Short mmCIF file of C-alpha atoms and ligand atoms in Angstrom, two decimals:
data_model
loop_
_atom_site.label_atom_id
_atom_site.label_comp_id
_atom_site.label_asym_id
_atom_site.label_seq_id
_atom_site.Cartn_x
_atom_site.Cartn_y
_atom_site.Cartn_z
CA UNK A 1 -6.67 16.08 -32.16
CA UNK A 2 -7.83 19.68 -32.58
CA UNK A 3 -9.96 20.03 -35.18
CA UNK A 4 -11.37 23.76 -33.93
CA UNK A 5 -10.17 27.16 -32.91
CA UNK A 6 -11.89 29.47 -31.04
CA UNK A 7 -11.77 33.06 -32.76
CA UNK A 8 -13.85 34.86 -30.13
CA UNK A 9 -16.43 35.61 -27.84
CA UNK A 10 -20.13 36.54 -28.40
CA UNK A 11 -23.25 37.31 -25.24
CA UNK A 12 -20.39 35.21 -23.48
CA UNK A 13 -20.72 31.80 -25.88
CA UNK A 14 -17.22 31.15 -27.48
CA UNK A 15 -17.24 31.23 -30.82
CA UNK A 16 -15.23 28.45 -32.85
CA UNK A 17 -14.09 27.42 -36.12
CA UNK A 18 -13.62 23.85 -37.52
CA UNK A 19 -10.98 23.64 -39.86
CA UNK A 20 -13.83 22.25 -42.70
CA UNK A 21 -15.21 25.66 -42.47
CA UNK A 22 -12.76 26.90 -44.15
CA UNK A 23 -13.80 24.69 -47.09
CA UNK A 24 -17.10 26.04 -47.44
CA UNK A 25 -15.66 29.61 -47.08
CA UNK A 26 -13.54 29.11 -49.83
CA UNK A 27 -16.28 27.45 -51.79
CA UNK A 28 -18.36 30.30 -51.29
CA UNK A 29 -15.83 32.43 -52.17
CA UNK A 30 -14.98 30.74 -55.45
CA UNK A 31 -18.56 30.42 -56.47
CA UNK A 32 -20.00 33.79 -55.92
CA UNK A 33 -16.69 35.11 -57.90
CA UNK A 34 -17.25 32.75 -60.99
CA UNK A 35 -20.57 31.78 -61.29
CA UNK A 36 -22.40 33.67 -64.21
CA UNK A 37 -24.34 36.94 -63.40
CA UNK A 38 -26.47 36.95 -66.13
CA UNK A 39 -26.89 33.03 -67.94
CA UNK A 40 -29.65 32.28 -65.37
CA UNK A 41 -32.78 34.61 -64.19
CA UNK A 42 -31.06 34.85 -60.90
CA UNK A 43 -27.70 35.87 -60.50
CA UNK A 44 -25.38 33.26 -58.43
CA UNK A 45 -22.38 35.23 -58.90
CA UNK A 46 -19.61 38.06 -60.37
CA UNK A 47 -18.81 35.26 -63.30
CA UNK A 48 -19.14 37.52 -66.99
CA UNK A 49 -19.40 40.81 -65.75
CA UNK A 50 -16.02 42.78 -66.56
CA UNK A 51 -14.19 43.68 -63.30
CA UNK A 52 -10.85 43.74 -61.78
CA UNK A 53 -9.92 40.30 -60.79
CA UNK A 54 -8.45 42.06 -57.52
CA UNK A 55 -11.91 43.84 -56.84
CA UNK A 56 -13.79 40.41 -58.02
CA UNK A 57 -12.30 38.77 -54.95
CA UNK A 58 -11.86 41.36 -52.43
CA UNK A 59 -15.94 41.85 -53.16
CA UNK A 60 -16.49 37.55 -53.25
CA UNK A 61 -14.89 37.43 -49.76
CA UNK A 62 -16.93 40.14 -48.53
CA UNK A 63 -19.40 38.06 -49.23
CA UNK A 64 -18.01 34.51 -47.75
CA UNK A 65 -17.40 36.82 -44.53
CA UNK A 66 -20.64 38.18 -44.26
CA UNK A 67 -22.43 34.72 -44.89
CA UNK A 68 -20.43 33.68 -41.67
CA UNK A 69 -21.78 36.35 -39.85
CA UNK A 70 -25.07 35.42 -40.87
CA UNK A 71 -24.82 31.41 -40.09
CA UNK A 72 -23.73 32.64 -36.94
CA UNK A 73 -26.90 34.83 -36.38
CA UNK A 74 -28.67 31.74 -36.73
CA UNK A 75 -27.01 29.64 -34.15
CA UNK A 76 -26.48 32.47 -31.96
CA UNK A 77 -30.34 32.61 -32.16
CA UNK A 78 -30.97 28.98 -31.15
CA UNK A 79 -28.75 29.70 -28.13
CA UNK A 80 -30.08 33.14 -27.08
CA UNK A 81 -33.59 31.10 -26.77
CA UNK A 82 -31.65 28.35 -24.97
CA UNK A 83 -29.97 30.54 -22.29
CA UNK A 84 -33.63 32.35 -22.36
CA UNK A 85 -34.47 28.70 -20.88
CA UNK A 86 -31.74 28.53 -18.35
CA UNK A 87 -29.35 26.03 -20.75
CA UNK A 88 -25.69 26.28 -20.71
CA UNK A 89 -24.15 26.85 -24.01
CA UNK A 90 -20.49 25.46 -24.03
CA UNK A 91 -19.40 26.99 -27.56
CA UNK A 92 -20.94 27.64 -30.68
CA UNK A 93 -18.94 25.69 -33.65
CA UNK A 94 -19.12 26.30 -37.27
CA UNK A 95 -18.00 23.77 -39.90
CA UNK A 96 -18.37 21.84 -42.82
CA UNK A 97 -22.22 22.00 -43.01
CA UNK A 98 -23.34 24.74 -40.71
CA UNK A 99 -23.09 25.40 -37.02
CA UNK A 100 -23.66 23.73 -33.95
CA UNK A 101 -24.34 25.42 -30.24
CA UNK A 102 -23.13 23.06 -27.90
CA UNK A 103 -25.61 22.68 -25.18
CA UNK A 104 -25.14 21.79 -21.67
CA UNK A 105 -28.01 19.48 -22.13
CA UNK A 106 -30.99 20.20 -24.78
CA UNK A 107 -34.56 20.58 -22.62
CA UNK A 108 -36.90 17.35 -22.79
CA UNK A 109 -39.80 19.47 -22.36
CA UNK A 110 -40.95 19.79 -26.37
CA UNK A 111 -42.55 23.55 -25.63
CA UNK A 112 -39.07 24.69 -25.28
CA UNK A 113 -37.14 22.38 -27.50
CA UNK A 114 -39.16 23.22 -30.44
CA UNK A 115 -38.53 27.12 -29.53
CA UNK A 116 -35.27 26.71 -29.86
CA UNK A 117 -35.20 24.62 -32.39
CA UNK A 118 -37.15 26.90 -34.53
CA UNK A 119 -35.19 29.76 -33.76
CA UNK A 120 -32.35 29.54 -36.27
CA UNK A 121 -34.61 29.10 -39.02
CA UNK A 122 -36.10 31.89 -38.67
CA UNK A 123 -33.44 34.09 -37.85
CA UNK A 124 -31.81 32.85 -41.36
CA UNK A 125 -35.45 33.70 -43.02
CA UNK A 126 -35.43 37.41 -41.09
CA UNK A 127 -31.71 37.75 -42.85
CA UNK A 128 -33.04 36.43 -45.90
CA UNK A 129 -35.75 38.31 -46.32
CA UNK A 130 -34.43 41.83 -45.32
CA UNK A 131 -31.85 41.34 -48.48
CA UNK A 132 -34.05 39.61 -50.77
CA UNK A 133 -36.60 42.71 -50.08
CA UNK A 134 -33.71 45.01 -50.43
CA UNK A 135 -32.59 43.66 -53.68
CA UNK A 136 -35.86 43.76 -55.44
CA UNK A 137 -36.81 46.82 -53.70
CA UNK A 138 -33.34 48.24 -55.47
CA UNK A 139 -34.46 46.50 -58.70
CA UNK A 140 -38.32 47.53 -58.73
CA UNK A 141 -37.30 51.08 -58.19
CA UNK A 142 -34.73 51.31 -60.62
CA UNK A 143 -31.90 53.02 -58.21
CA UNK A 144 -28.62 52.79 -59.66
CA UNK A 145 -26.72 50.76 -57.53
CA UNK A 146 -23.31 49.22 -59.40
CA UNK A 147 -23.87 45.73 -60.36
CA UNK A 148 -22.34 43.65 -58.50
CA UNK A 149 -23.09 45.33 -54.93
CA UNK A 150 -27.00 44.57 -56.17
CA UNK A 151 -25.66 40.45 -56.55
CA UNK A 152 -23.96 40.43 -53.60
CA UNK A 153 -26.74 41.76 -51.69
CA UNK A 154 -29.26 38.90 -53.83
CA UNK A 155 -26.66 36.28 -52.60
CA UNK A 156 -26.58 36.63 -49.17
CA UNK A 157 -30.31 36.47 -48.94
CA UNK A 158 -30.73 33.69 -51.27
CA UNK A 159 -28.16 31.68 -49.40
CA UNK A 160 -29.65 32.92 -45.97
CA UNK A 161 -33.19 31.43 -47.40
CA UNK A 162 -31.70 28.02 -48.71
CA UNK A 163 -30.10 27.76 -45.35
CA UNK A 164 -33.33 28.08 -43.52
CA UNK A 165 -35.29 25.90 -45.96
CA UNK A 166 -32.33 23.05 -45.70
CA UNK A 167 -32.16 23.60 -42.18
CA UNK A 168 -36.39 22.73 -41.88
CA UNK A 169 -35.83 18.91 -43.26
CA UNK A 170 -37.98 16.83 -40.83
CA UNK A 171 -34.32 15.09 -40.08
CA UNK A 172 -31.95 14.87 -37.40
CA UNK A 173 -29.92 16.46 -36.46
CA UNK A 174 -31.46 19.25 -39.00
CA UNK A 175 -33.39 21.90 -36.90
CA UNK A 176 -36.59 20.67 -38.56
CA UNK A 177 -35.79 17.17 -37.06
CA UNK A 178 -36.18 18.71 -33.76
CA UNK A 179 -39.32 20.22 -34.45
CA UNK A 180 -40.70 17.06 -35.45
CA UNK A 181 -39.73 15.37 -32.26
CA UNK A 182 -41.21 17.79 -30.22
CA UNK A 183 -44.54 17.91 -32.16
CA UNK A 184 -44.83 13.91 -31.50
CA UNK A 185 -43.29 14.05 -27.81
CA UNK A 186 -46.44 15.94 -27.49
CA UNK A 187 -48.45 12.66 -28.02
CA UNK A 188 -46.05 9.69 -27.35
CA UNK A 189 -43.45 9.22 -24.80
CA UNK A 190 -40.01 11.20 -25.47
CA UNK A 191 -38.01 7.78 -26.01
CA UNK A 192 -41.20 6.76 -28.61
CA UNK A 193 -40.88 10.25 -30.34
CA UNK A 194 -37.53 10.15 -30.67
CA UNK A 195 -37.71 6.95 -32.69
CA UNK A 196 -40.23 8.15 -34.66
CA UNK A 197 -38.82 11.01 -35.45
CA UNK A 198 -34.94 9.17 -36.10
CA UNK A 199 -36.59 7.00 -38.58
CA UNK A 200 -38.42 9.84 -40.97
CA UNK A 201 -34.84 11.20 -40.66
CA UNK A 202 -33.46 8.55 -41.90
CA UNK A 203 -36.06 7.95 -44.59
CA UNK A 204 -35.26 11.66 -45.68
CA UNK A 205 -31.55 10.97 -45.52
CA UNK A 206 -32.25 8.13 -48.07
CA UNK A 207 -34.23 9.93 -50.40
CA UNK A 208 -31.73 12.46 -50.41
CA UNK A 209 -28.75 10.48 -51.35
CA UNK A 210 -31.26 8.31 -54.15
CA UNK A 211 -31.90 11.70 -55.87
CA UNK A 212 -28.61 12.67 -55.88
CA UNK A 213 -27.21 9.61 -57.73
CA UNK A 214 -29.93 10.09 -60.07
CA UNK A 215 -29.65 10.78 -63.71
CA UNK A 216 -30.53 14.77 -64.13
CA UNK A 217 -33.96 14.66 -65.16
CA UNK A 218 -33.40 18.14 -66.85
CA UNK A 219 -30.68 17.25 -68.63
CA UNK A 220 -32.09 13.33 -69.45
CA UNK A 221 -35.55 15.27 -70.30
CA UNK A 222 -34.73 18.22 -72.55
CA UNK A 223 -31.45 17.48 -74.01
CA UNK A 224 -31.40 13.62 -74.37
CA UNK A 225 -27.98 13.34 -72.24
CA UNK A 226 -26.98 11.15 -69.19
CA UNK A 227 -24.97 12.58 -66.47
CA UNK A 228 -23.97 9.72 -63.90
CA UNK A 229 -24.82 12.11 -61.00
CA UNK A 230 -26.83 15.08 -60.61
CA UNK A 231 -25.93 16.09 -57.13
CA UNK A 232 -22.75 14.96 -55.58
CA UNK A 233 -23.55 16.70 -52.56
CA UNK A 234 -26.46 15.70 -51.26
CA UNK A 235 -25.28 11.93 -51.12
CA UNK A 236 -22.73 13.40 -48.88
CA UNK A 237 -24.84 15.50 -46.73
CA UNK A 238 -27.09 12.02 -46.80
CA UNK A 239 -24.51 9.97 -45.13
CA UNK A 240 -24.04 12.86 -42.75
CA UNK A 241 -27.41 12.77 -41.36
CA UNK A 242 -27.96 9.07 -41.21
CA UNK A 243 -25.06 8.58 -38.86
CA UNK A 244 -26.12 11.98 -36.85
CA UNK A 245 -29.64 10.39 -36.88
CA UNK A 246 -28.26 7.09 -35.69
CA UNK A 247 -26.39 8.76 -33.03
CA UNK A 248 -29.23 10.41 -31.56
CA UNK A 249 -31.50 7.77 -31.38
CA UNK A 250 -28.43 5.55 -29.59
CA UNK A 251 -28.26 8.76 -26.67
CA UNK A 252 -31.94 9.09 -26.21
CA UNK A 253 -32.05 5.30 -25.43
CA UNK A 254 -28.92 5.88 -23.27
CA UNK A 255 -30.29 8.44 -21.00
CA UNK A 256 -33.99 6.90 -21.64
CA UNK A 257 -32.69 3.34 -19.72
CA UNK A 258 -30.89 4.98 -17.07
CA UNK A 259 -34.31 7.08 -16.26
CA UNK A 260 -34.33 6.86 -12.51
CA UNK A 261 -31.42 4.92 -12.10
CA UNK A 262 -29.20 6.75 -9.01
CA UNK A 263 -25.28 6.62 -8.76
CA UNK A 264 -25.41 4.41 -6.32
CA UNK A 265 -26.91 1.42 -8.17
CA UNK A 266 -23.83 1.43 -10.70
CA UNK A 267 -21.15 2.63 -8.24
CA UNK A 268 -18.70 0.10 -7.42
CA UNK A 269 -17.44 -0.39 -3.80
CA UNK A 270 -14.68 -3.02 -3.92
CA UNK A 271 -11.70 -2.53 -5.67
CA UNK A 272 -11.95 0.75 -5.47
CA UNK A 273 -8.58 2.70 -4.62
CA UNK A 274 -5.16 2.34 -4.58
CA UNK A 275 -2.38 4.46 -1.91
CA UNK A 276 -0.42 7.11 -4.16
CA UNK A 277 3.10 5.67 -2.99
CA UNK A 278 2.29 2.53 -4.32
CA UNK A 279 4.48 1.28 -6.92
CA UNK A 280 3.58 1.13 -10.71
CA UNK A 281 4.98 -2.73 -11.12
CA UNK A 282 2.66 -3.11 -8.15
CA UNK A 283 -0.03 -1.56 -9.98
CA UNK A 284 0.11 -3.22 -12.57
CA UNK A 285 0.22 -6.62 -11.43
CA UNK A 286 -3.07 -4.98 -8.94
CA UNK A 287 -5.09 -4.29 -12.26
CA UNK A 288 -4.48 -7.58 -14.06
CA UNK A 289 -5.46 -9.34 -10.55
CA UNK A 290 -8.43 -7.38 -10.10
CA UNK A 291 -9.41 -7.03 -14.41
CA UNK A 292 -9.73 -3.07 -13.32
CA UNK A 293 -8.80 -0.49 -15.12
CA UNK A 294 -9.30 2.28 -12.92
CA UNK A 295 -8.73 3.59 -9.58
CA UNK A 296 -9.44 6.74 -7.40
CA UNK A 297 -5.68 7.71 -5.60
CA UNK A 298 -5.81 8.16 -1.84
CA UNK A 299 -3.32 9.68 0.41
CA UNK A 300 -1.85 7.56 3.58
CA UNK A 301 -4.41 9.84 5.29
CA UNK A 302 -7.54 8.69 3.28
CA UNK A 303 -7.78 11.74 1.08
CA UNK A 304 -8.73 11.47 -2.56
CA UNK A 305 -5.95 13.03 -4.90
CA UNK A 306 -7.13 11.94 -8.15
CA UNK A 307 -7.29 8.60 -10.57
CA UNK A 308 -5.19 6.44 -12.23
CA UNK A 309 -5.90 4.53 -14.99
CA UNK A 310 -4.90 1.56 -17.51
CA UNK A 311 -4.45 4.50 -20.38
CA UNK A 312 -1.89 5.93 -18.38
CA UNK A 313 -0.30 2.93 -17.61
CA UNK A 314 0.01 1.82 -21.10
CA UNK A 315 1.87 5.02 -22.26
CA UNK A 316 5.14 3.97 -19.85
CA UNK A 317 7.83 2.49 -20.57
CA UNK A 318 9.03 -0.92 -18.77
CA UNK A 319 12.04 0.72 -17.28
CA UNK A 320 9.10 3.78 -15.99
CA UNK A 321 7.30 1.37 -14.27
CA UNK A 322 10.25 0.06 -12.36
CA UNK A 323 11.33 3.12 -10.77
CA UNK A 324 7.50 5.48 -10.75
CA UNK A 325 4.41 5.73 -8.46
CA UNK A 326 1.50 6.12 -8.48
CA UNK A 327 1.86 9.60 -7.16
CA UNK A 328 4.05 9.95 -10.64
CA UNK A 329 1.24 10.08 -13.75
CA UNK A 330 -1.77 10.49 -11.41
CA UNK A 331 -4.19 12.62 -13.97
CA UNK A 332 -5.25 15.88 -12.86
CA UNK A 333 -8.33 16.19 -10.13
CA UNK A 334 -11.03 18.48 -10.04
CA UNK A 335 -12.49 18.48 -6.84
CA UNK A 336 -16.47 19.64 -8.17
CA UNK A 337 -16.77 18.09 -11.66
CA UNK A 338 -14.55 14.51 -10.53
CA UNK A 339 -16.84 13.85 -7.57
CA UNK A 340 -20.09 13.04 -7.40
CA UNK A 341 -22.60 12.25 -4.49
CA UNK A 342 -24.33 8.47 -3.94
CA UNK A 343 -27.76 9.84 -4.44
CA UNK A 344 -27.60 11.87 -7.61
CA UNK A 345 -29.03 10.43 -10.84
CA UNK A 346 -26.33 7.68 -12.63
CA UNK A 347 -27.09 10.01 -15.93
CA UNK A 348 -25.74 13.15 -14.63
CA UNK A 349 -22.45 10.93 -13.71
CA UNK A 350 -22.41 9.84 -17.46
CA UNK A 351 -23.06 13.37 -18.75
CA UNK A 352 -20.12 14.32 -16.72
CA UNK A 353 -18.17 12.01 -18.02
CA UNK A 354 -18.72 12.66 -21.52
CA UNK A 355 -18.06 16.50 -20.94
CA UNK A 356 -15.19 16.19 -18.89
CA UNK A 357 -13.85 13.32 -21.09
CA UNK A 358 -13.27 11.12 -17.97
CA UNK A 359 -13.78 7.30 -17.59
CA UNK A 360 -14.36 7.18 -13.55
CA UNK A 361 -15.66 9.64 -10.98
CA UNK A 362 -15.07 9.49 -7.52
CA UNK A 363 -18.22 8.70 -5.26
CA UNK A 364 -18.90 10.58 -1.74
CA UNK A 365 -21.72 10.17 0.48
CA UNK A 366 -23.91 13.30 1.09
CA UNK A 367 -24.17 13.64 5.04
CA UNK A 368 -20.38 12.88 6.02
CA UNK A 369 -18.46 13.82 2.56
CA UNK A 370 -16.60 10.66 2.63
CA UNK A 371 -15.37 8.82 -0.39
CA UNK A 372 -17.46 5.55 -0.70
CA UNK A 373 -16.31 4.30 -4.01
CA UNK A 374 -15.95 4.95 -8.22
CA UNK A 375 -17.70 4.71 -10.85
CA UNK A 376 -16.44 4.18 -14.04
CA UNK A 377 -18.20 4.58 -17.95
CA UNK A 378 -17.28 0.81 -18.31
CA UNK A 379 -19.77 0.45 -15.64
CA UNK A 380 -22.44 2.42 -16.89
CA UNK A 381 -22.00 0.71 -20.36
CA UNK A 382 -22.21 -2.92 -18.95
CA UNK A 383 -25.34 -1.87 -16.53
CA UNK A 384 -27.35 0.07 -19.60
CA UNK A 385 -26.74 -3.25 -21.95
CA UNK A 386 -28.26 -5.53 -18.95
CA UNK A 387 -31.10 -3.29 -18.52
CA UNK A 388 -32.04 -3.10 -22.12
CA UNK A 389 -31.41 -6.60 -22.06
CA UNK A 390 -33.77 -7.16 -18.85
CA UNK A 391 -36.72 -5.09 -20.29
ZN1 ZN B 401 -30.07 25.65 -36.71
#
């Protein structure tokens, strides 16, 4: 499913929108049109002050839009320090709890992953700060700018600065989690580090979602009462970045086991192809024979035209399978992203894989170009559970 749509194009990074974006747009813009201007000693929004409920809005989403300019500032930061480093950035994504640059593959060296961590954070403070300074520069001097320009202008750097100071948790996938990975890869082996640095994340996310579900210790305190929960939200954001945490951790010791491990120790030679006349009954009764799910497609002269696969399989119907070939729902080939060489490293083929959301590669040899055989993400997974099971 689509959950994202691209709405343009920034220093060549697309720029995309997930649809629970739109949530905290609208949030933003609901809050900063009702929450009171004056019942607090900082202003969080138009809420009492006497205004046309046309202008009230129009003025609130001026302010949801340019908070969206500003989150993107901050991960447009993080990848303008990434692509300083020679990274590919794939997209930059904004939804439900901030952004995300999708990297072609975030540097293991800590100098520059802690750059670029650190980047967005202080991007959102430099934001922050210019209105903050602006506000109370307008405030201190007594200029007589109309009320609710003055809050908007307070908002956006008060949000700016909670982003940045949210964004500096020690905790994956937070930027401050990367920080404090790179600080202890430093010291400790990157696989070690990232441990480490997974379980203070996790510890964080914990403590997070235990003060949330808290009484209010203001309200329990001064006024006597019990609220059942103080802070919805951060529960929410807890469970968010445990499983990001968890996730993490589970790729580092992916790519950590298959450290030096080539294509060619997990390639698979034998059953290995299948002619692209060949029948789909035949096919079928070929995969169940041979328990495999996947196959590269060669023409009668030995050329490699693609894959086919169980999935693909599965979607015909009995009467399709009688009268197709293979030829028929072959998937679409690329002939530099589907193929890779014998001698390149088996976590490349994986990271291929993942971006191309493919199953199976085809495998050539480097000297004569031939195809020698597949490899296939089942593969990889049995072969990384026997090696963590080995060691
Ligand atoms: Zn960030």
């Amino acid at each position: 499913m689509r959950t994202s749509i691209q709405v343009g194009k920034l220093i060549g990074i697309p720029i995309r929108l997930h649809f629970t974006f739109l949530f905290i747009l609208l949030g933003i813009i609901y809050g900063f049109a009702n929450l009171p201007a004056t019942e607090y000693r900082i202003p969080l929004g138009l809420g009492g002050l006497d205004m046309d409920p046309l202008f009230r809005y129009s003025l609130s989403s001026i302010a949801g839009i340019l908070f969206f300019f500003t989150l993107l500032l901050h991960e447009l930061s993080h990848s303008y320090v990434a692509m300083k480093f020679g990274t590919k950035i794939h997209s930059i994504t904004l939804f439900f709890f901030g952004g995300l640059a999708m990297m072609e593959e975030i540097p293991k060296s800590p100098e520059k992953e802690w750059r670029i961590a650190i980047a967005g954070p202080a991007m959102s403070f430099a934001i922050g700060g210019i209105f903050l300074l602006t506000y109370f520069g307008i405030k201190t001097l007594n200029l007589a700018v109309y009320r609710p320009v003055e809050i908007l202008v307070f908002i956006i750097g008060f949000l700016n600065v909670v982003l940045a100071t949210f964004n500096l948790i020690p905790a994956f996938p937070m930027d401050g989690g990367r920080v404090l990975r790179a600080f202890l890869a430093k010291r400790m082996p990157f696989l070690k580090a990232t441990k480490r640095a997974v379980l203070i994340g996790k510890i964080f996310a914990v403590m997070m979602a235990l003060i949330g579900i808290m009484p209010n210790p203001y309200l329990l305190i001064v006024e006597g009462k019990i609220m059942p929960f103080w802070n919805i939200w951060l529960p929410m954001i807890a469970i968010f970045l445990y499983i990001a945490a968890t996730e993490e951790e589970n790729a580092t010791i992916t790519f950590a086991a298959l450290e030096g491990i080539k294509v060619k120790n997990v390639m698979r030679i034998e059953r290995t192809s299948v002619q692209e006349d060949m029948p789909i009954s035949e096919l079928a009764s070929k995969m169940l024979e041979e328990r495999t799910a996947e196959y590269a497609v060669l023409s009668e002269s030995g050329e490699l035209k693609g894959f086919v696969t169980f999935d693909e399989l599965k979607k015909l119907s009995v009467e399709q399978r009688h009268f197709l070939k293979v030829s028929d729902v072959i998937s679409s080939f690329d002939r530099i992203g589907d193929i890779i060489l014998v001698g390149e490293e088996a976590a490349e083929a994986l990271k291929r894989m993942i971006r191309n959301k493919r199953n199976v590669l085809a495998v050539r040899e480097e000297e004569s170009g031939n195809f020698v055989g597949i490899i296939t993400r089942r593969d990889l997974a049995t072969y990384i559970e026997m090696l963590k099971g080995s060691v």
